[in-house]
Coordinates of C-alpha atoms in Angstrom, one line a residue:
X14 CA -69.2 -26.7 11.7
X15 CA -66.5 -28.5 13.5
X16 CA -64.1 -26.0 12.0
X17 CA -66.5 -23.3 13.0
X18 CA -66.2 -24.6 16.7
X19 CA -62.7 -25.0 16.5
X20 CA -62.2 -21.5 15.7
X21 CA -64.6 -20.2 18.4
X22 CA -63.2 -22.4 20.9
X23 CA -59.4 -21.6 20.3
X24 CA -60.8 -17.4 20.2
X25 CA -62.2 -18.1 23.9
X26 CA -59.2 -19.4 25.1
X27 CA -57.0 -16.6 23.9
X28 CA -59.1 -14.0 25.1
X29 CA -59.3 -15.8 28.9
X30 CA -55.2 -16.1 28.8
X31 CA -54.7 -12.1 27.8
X32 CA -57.4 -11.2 30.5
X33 CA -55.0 -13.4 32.8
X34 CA -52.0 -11.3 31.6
X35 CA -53.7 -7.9 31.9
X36 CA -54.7 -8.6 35.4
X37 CA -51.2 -9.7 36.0
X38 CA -50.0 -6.5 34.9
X39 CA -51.9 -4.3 36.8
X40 CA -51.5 -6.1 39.5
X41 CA -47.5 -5.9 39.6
X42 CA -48.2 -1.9 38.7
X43 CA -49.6 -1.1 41.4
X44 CA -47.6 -2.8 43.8
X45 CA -44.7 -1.3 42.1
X46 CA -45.8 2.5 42.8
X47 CA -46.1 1.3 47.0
X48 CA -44.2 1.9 49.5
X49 CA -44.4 1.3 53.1
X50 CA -41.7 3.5 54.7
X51 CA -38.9 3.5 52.2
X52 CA -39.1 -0.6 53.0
X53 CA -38.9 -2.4 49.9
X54 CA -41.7 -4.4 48.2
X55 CA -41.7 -7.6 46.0
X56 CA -42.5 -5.5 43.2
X57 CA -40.0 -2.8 44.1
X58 CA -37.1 -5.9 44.5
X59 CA -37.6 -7.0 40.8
X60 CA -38.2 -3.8 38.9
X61 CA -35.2 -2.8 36.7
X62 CA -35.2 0.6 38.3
X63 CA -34.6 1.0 42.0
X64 CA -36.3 4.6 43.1
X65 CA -34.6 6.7 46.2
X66 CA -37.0 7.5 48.4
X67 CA -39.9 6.5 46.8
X68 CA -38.9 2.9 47.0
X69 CA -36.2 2.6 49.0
X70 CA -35.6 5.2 51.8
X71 CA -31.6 5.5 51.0
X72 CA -29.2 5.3 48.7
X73 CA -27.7 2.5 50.4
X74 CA -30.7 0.2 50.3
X75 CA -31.4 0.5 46.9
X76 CA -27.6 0.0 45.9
X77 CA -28.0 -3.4 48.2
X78 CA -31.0 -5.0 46.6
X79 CA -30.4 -4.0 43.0
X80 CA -29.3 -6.8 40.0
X81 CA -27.0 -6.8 37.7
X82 CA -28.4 -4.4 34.7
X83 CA -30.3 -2.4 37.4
X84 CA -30.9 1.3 37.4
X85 CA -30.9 3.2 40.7
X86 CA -32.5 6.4 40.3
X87 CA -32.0 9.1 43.0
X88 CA -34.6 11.8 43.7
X89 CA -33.5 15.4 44.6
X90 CA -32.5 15.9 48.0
X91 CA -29.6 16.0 50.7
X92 CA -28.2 12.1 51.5
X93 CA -26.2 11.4 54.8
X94 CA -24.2 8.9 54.0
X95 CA -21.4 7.0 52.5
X96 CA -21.9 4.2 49.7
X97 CA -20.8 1.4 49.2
X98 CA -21.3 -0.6 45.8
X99 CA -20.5 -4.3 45.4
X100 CA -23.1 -5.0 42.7
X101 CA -21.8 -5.3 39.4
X102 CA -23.0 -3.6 36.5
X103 CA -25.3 -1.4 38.0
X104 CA -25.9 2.7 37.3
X105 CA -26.2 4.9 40.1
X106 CA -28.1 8.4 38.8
X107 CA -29.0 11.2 40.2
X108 CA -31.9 13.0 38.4
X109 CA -30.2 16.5 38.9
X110 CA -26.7 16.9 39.0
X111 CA -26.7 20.2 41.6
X112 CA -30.1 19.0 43.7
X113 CA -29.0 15.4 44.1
X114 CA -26.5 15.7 47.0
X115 CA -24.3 13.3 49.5
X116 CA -23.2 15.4 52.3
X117 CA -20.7 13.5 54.4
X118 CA -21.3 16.3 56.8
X119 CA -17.3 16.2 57.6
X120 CA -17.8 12.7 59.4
X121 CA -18.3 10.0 56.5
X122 CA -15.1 8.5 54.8
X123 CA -16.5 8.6 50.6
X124 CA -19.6 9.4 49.2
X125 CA -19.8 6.6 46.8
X126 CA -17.1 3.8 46.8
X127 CA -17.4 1.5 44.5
X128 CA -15.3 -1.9 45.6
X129 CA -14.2 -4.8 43.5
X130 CA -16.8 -4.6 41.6
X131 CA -17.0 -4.1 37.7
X132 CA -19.1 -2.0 35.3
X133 CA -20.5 0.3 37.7
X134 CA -21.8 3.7 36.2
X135 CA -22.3 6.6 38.7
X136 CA -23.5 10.2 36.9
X137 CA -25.5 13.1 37.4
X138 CA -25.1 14.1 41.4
X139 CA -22.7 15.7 43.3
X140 CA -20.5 14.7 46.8
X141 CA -19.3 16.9 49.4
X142 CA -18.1 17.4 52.5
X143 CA -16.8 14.0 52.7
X144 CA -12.9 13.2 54.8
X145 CA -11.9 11.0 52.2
X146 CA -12.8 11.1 48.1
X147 CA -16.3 12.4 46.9
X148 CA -16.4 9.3 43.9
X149 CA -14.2 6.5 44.2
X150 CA -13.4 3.1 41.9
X151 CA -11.3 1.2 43.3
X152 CA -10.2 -2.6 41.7
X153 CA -13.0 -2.0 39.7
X154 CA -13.0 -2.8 35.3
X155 CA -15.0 -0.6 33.0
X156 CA -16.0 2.4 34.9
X157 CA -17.7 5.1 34.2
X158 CA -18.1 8.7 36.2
X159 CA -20.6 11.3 34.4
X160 CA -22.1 14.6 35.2
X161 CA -20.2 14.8 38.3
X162 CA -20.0 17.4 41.2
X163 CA -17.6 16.9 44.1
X164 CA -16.1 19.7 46.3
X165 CA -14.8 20.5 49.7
X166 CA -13.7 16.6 50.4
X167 CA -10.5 15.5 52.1
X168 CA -8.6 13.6 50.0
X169 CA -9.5 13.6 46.1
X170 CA -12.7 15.1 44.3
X171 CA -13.1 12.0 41.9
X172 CA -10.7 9.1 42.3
X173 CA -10.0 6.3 40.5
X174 CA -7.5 3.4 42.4
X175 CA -6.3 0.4 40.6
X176 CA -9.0 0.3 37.9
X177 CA -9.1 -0.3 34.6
X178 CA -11.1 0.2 31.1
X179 CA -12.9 3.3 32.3
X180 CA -13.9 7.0 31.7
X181 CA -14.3 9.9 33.7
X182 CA -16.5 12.9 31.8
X183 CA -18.5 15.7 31.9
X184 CA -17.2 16.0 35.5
X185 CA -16.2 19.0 38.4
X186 CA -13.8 18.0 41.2
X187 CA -12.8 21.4 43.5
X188 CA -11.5 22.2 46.7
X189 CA -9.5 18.9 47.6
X190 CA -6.2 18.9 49.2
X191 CA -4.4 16.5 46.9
X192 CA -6.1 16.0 43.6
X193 CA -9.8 17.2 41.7
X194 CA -9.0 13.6 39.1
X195 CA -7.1 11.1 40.3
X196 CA -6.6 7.8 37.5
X197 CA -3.5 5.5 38.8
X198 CA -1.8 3.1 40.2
X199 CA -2.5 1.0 36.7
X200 CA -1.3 -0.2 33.9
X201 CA -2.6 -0.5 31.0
X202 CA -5.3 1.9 32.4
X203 CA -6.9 1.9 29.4
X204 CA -8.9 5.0 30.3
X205 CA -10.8 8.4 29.4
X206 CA -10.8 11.2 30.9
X207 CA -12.7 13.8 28.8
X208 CA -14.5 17.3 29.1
X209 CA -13.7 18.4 32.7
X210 CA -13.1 21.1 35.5
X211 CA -10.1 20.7 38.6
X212 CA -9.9 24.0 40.2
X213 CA -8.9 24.9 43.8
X214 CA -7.3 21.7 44.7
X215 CA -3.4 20.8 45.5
X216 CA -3.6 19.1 41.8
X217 CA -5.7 19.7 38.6
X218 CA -4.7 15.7 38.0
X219 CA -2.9 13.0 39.8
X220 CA -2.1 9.7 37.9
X221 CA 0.8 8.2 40.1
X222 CA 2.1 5.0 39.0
X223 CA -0.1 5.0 35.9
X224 CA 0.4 4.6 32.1
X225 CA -0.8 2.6 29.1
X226 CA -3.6 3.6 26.6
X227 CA -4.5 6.5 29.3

């Protein structure tokens, strides 16, 4: 009998701590899925995937409050603005490459810059339009630029500056003055740079003062 109570009693205390989880769980869901004008909520702050618009209005804002190991996932649309990225180990994707645009609309400086900061992964969108560089790494380690678009910007298509251990692939740079893929001033560079397209720039590839395991 005791062990018969025992047994009933430990039952009835499991079941009340998962009825404790589950509520937590929904709970946390469905503050998750708010949003209250692009602000961010508690939920929204701690997910592992940051959602432009639907939880945070730009690309900006969700760059700002994501973690290391964070994924910032970017809707379709057209983004004004310029990016900067000081988070490490983050991944910045687009969820089309031709329908998620930054438009620097001939007045921002780069469409994402990413500063000092290491292991930041930016794929599957496309800059434009921008005065300076349409992707850009700069004193950044183990990079990564995939599924990339960037044309019509004033400097280079997809640039990366004193950076090291990384990989541009998959990529398009067009219609920049100097170069479509730019990997230098480094050494060892220890980089990739694999399956792309430079066309209509001043250079197909730029990789001044650059050299080692490249």
């Amino acid at each position: 009998m005791r062990s018969t109570s025992r047994r009933l009693i430990g039952a009835a205390l499991a079941f009340t701590a998962l009825s404790m989880i589950a509520v937590g769980c929904s709970k946390s869901d469905s503050d998750g899925s708010s949003s209250s004008g692009g602000s961010s909520t508690t939920a929204a702050s701690s997910a592992t995937t940051l959602r432009v618009p639907q939880d945070y209005k730009t690309i900006q804002a969700a760059v700002d409050a994501a973690k290391t190991g964070n994924l910032v996932l970017v809707d379709k649309g057209v983004y004004k603005e310029a990016v900067d990225v000081t988070t490490p180990n983050i991944t910045i994707r687009g969820v089309d490459r031709n329908k998620v645009i930054l438009d620097g609309g001939f007045k921002l400086e780069n469409g994402i810059r990413v500063l000092d900061t290491n292991g930041v992964t930016v794929e599957n969108m496309t800059a434009r339009n921008y005065l300076s560089n349409g992707f850009y790494w700069t004193g950044s380690d183990y990079y990564r630029g995939s599924y990339l678009t960037a044309y019509r910007n004033g400097d280079y298509a997809i640039y990366a500056f004193d950076a090291y251990h990384g990989q541009l692939d998959h990529s398009m740079g067009a219609g920049s003055p100097d170069a479509g893929f730019y990997i230098g001033e480094c050494y060892k560079c220890d980089a990739v740079i694999d399956t792309v397209i430079s066309q209509d720039n001043g250079l197909g590839y730029s990789g001044t003062n650059s050299g080692g395991d490249l």
